[in-house]
Short mmCIF file of C-alpha atoms in Angstrom, two decimals:
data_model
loop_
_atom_site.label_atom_id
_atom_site.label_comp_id
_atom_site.label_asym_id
_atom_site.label_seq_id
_atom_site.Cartn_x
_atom_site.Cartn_y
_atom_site.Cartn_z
CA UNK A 6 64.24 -21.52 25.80
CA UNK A 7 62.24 -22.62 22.83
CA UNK A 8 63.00 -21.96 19.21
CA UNK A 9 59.81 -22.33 18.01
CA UNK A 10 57.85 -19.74 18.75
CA UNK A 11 54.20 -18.85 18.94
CA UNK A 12 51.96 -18.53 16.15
CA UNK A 13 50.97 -15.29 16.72
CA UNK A 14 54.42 -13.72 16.95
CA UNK A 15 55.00 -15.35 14.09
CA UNK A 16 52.50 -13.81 12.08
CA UNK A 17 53.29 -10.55 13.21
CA UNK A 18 56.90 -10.77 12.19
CA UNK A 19 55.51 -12.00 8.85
CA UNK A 20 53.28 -9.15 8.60
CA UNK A 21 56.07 -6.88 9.41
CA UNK A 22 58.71 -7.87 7.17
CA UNK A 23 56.85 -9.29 4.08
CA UNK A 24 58.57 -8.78 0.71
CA UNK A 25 57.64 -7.89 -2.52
CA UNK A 26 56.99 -9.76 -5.48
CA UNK A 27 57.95 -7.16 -8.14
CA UNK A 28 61.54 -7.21 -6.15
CA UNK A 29 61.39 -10.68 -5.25
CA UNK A 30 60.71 -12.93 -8.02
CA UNK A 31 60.69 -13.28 -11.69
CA UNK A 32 57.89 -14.58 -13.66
CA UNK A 33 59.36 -17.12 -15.27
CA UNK A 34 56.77 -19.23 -17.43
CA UNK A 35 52.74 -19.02 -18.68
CA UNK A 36 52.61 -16.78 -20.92
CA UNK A 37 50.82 -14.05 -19.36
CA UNK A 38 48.89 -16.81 -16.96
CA UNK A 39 51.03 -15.56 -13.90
CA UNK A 40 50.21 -12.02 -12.88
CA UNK A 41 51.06 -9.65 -9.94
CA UNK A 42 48.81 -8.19 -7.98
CA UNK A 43 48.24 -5.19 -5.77
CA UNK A 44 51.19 -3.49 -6.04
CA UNK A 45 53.26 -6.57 -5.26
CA UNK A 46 52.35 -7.97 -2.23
CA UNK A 47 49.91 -10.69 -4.11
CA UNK A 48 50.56 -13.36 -7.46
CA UNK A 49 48.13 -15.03 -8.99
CA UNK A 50 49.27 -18.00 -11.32
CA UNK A 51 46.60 -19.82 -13.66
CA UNK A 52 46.12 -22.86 -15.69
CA UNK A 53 44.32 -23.59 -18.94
CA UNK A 54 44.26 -26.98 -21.42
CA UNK A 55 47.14 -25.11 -22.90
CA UNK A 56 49.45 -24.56 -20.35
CA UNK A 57 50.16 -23.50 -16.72
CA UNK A 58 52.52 -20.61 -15.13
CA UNK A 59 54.97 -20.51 -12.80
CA UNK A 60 57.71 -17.82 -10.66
CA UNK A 61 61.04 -18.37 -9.37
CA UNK A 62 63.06 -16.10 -6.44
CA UNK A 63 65.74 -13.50 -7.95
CA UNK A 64 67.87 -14.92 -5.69
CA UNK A 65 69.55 -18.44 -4.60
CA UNK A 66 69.82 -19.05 -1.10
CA UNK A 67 72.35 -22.04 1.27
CA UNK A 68 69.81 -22.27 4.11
CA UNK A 69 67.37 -20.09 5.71
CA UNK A 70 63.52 -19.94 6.89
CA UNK A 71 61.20 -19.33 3.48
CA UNK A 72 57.33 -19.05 4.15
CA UNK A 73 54.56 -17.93 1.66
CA UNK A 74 50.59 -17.45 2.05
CA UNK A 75 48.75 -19.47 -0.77
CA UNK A 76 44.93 -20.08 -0.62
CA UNK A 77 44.70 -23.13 -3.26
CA UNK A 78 42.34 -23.89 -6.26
CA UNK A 79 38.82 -23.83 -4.75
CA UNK A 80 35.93 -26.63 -5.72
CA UNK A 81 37.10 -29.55 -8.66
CA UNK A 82 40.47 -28.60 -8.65
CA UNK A 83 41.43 -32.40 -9.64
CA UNK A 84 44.51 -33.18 -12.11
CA UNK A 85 45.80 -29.99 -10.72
CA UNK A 86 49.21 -29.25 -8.41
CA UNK A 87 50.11 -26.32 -6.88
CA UNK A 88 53.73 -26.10 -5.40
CA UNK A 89 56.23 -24.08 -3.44
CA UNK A 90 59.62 -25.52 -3.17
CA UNK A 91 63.26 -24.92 -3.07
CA UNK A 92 65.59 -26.40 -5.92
CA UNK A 93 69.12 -26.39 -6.62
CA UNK A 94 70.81 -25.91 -10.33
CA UNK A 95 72.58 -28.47 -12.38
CA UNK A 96 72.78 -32.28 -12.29
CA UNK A 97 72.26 -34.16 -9.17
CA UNK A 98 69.92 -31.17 -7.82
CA UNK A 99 68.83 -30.94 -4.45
CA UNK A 100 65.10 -30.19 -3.81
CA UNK A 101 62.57 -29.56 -1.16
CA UNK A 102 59.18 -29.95 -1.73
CA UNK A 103 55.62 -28.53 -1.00
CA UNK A 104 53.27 -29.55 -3.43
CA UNK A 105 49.23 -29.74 -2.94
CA UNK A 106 47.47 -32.62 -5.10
CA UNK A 107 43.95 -31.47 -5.86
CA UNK A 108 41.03 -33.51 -5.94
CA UNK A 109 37.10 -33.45 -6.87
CA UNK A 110 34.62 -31.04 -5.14
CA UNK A 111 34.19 -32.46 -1.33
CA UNK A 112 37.14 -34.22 -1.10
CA UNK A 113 40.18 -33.19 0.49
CA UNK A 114 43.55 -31.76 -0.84
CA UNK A 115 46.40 -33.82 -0.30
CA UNK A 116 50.18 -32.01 0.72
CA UNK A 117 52.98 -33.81 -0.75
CA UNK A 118 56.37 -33.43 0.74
CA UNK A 119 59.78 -34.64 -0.74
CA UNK A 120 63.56 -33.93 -0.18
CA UNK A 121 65.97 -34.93 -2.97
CA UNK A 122 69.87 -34.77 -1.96
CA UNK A 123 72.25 -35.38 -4.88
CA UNK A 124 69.11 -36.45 -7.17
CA UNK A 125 67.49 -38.73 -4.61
CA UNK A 126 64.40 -38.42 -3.79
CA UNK A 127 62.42 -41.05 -2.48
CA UNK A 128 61.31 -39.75 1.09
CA UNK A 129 57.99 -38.55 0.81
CA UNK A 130 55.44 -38.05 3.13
CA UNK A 131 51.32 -36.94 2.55
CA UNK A 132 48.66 -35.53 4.77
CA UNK A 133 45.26 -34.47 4.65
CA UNK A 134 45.28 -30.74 6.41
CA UNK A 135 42.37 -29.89 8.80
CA UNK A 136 41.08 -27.02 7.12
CA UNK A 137 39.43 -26.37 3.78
CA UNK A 138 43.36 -24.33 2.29
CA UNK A 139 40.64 -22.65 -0.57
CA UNK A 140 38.94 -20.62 1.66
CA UNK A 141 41.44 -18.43 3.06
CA UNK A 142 45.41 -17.80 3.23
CA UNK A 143 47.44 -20.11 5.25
CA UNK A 144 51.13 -19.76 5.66
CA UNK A 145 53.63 -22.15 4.68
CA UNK A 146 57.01 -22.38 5.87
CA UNK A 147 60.36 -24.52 5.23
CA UNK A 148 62.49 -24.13 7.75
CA UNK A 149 66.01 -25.49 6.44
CA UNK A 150 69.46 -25.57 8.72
CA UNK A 151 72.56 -27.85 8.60
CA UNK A 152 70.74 -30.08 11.23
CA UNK A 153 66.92 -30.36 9.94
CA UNK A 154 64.36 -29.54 7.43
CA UNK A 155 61.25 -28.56 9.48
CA UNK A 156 57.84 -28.48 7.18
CA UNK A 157 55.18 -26.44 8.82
CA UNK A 158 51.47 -24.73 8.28
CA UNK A 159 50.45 -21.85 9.96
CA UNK A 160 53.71 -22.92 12.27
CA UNK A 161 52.41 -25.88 13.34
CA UNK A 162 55.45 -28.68 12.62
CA UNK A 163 54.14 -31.22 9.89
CA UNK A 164 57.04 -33.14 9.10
CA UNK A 165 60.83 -32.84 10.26
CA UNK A 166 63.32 -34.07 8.28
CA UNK A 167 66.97 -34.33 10.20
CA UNK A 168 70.69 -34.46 8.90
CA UNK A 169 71.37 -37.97 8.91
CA UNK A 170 74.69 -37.77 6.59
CA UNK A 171 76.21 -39.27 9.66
CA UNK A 172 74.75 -42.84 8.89
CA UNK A 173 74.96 -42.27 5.08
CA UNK A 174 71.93 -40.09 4.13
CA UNK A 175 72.44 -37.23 1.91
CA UNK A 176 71.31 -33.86 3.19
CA UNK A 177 71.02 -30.89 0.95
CA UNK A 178 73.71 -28.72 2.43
CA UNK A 179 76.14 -27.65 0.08
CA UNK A 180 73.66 -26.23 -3.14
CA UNK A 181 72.22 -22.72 -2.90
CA UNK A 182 68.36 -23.31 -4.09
CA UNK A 183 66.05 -21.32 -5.47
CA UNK A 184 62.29 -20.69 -4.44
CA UNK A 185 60.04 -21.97 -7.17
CA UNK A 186 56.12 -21.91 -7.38
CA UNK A 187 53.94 -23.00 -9.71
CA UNK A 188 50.73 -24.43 -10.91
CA UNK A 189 50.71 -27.00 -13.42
CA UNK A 190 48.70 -30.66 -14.88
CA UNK A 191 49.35 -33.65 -13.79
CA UNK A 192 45.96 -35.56 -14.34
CA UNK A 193 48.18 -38.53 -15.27
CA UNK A 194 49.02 -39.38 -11.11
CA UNK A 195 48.17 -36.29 -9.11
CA UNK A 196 44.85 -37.34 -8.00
CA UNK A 197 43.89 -40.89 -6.40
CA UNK A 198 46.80 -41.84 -8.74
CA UNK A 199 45.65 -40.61 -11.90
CA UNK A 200 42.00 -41.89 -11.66
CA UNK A 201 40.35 -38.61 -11.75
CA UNK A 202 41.13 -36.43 -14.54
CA UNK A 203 41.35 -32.65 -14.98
CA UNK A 204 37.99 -31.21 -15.82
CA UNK A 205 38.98 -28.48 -18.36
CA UNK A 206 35.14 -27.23 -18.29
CA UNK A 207 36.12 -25.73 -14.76
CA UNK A 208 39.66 -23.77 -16.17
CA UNK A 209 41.05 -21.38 -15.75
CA UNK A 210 42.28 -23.14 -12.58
CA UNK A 211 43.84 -20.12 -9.98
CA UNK A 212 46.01 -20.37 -7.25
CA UNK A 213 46.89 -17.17 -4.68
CA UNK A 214 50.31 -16.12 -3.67
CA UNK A 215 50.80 -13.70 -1.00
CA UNK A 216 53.23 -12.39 2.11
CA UNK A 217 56.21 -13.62 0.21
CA UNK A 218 59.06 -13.37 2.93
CA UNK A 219 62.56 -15.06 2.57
CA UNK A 220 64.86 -12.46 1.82
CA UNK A 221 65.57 -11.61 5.22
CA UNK A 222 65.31 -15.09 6.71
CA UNK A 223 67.95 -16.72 4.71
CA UNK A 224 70.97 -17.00 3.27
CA UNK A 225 71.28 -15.22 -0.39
CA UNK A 226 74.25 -15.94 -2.64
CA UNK A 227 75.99 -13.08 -4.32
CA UNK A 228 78.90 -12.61 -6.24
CA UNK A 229 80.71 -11.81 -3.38
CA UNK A 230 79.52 -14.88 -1.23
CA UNK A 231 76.53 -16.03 1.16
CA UNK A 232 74.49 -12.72 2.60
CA UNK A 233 72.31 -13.69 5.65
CA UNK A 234 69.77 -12.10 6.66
CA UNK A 235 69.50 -10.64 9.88
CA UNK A 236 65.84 -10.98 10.99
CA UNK A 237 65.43 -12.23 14.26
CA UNK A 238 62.35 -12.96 15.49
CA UNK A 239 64.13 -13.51 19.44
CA UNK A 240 65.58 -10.27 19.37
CA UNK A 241 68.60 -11.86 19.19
CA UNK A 242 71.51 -11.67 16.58
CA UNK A 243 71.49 -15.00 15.56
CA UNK A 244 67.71 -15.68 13.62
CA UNK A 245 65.87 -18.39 14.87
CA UNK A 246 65.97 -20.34 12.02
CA UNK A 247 69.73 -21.17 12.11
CA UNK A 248 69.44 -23.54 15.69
CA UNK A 249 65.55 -24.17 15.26
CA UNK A 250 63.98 -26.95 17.39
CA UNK A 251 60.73 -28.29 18.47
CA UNK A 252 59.43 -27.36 22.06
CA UNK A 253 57.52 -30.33 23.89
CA UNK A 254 54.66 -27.87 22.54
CA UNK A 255 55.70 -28.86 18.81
CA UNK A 256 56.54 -32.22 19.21
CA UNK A 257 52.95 -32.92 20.46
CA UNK A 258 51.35 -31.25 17.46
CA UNK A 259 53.95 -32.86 15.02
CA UNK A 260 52.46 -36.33 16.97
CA UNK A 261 49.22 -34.90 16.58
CA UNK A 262 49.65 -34.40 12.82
CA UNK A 263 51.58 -37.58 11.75
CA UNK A 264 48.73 -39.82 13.84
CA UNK A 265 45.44 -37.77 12.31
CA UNK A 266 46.30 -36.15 9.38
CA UNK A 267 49.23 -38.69 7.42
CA UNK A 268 47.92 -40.34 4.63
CA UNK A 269 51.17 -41.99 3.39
CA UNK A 270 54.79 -42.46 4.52
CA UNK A 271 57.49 -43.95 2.71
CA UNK A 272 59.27 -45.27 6.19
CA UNK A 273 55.82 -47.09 6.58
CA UNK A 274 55.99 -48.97 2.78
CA UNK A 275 57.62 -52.10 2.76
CA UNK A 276 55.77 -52.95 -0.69
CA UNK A 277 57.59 -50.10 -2.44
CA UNK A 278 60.86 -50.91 -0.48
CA UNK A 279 60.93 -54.45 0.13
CA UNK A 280 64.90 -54.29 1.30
CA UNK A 281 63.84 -52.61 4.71
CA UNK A 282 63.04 -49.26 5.46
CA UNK A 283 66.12 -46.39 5.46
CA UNK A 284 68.23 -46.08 8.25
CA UNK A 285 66.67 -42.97 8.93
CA UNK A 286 63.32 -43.75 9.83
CA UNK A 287 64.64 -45.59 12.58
CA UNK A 288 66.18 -42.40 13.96
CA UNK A 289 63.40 -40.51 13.64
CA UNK A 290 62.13 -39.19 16.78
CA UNK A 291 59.71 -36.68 18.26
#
C-alpha cells in the first residue's frame, strides 16, 4: 500500500492536529517585526531597511514529518527571502532547506532547496511553482527519515533527496534540528543573482505563517531522550513518515515537477563542478 497519501486526507489531518505558535515556537529575532496572530494559530514576520525577524521551534527534533502554511510577500517582493528549514547546533551543522527568492512584480518566485550534512552543502535544487504562493496559503512539508528527505507542496513530491552514506554521501542523521523561519535581505544574490535590488519604498515586506504542525509528527529531544510522536495518518502505530515512499502516483508528479517547473540543478552543472557530477545523482531515480 502507498505511503503517500492523498492530498485531501492530508489536509484534514493537518487541520485536525495543527499546533500552536504561542506553545510551539519562540520569537527569536526583529525586534517586535515578528508577531502572533489570532490566538496562535497564525505569525506574521516583517522586514524593514533596518532589519528582518525571525522564529525558531521550542523543541529539537532527530527525524520526523514538519509542514507549515505560508502565503509569501505579495507584488515587488525582490531582494527578499522567506524560509522554513530545519538546522542542527554547533559546528559542522546539518541543515535542510526551504527558502523562496522573491522577485519583481510579474515575475515568478523561485524555491530554493539545500541539504548540508556535516557543513556541506552544495546540493541545491530551484523551481518555479505553478501557482501565484501570495495569494493564498499553501502547505509545505519536509518529510525527513533515515532513508530520504522528501520536499513537497501541497503534498505533491518536489524533490527527494535519498541516504546515500552507503557510497560516501553524508546524510543528516545523527543531529536533532530545529525548525527555523524567517524573513530576511539578501538583495546582494537572492534575485536573478543580485541584479535586482530590494525596493525599500515597498517595506514593510510581510510574510504569513500558519497551521504550524510538527510536534506530533516527529521526533522531539528531551532530557530524557527522543519522544516521537504518535500521529498516524494510516491508522496505524507506526506514522507514515518513518517508511515514507512515493506511489507510481508521486513519482509521476515528482517527473512532472523536475521536467516543468526546475529551474536549476546542481547534478545538471558541470561549469560549477567541472570534476563530474556526485555519485549521487547517478543514483537518483524516480
Amino acid at each position: 500500500m502507498s505511503r503517500l497519501l492523498p492530498l485531501l486526507l492530508m489536509a484534514g489531518v493537518m487541520a485536525a492536529s495543527a499546533g500552536n505558535f504561542y506553545k510551539d515556537v519562540d520569537v527569536t529575532w526583529g525586534n517586535g517585526r515578528a508577531k502572533i496572530l489570532e490566538g496562535g494559530r497564525s505569525l506574521s514576520l516583517n522586514l524593514d531597511q533596518y532589519s528582518g525577524s525571525g522564529f525558531q521551534s521550542k523543541n529539537m527534533y532527530l527525524f520526523g514529518r514538519f509542514d507549515m502554511q505560508l502565503k509569501l510577500v505579495p507584488d515587488n517582493s525582490a531582494g527578499t527571502v522567506t524560509t522554513f528549514f530545519l538546522a542542527s547546533e554547533g559546528p559542522e551543522h546539518d541543515e535542510i532547506d526551504f527558502e523562496f527568492l522573491g522577485n519583481s512584480s510579474g515575475h515568478p518566485y523561485t524555491v530554493h532547496t539545500n541539504v548540508y550534512s556535516k557543513g556541506k552543502g552544495n546540493k541545491e535544487q530551484q523551481f518555479q511553482l505553478w501557482f501565484d504562493p501570495t495569494k493564498a496559503f499553501h502547505t509545505y512539508s519536509i518529510v525527513w527519515n533515515p532513508q530520504k528527505i522528501i520536499f513537497l507542496v501541497d503534498n505533491i513530491p518536489l524533490r527527494v533527496f535519498n541516504n546515500n552514506k552507503g557510497v560516501g554521501i553524508p546524510f543528516p542523521e545523527n543531529k536533532p534540528m530545529r525548525v527555523l523561519c524567517s524573513l530576511w535581505n539578501a538583495d546582494d544574490w537572492a534575485t536573478q543573482g543580485g541584479r535586482v535590488k530590494t525596493d525599500w519604498t515597498k517595506a514593510p515586506f510581510t510574510a504569513y505563517y500558519r497551521n504550524v504542525n510538527f510536534d506530533g509528527h516527529a521526533c522531539a529531544q528531551t532530557v530524557s531522550g527522543l519522544s516521537c510522536g504518535t500521529q498516524s495518518t494510516t491508522g496505524s502505530e507506526v506514522p507514515a513518515w518513518k517508511t515514507q515512499e512515493l506511489d507510481g502516483k508521486a513519482r509521476n508528479r515528482l517527473r512532472w515537477v523536475h521536467s516543468k517547473h526546475m529551474v536549476y540543478n546542481y547534478c545538471a552543472d558541470n561549469n560549477r563542478f567541472p570534476q563530474g557530477i556526485s555519485v549521487e545523482c547517478k543514483k537518483t531515480k524516480f
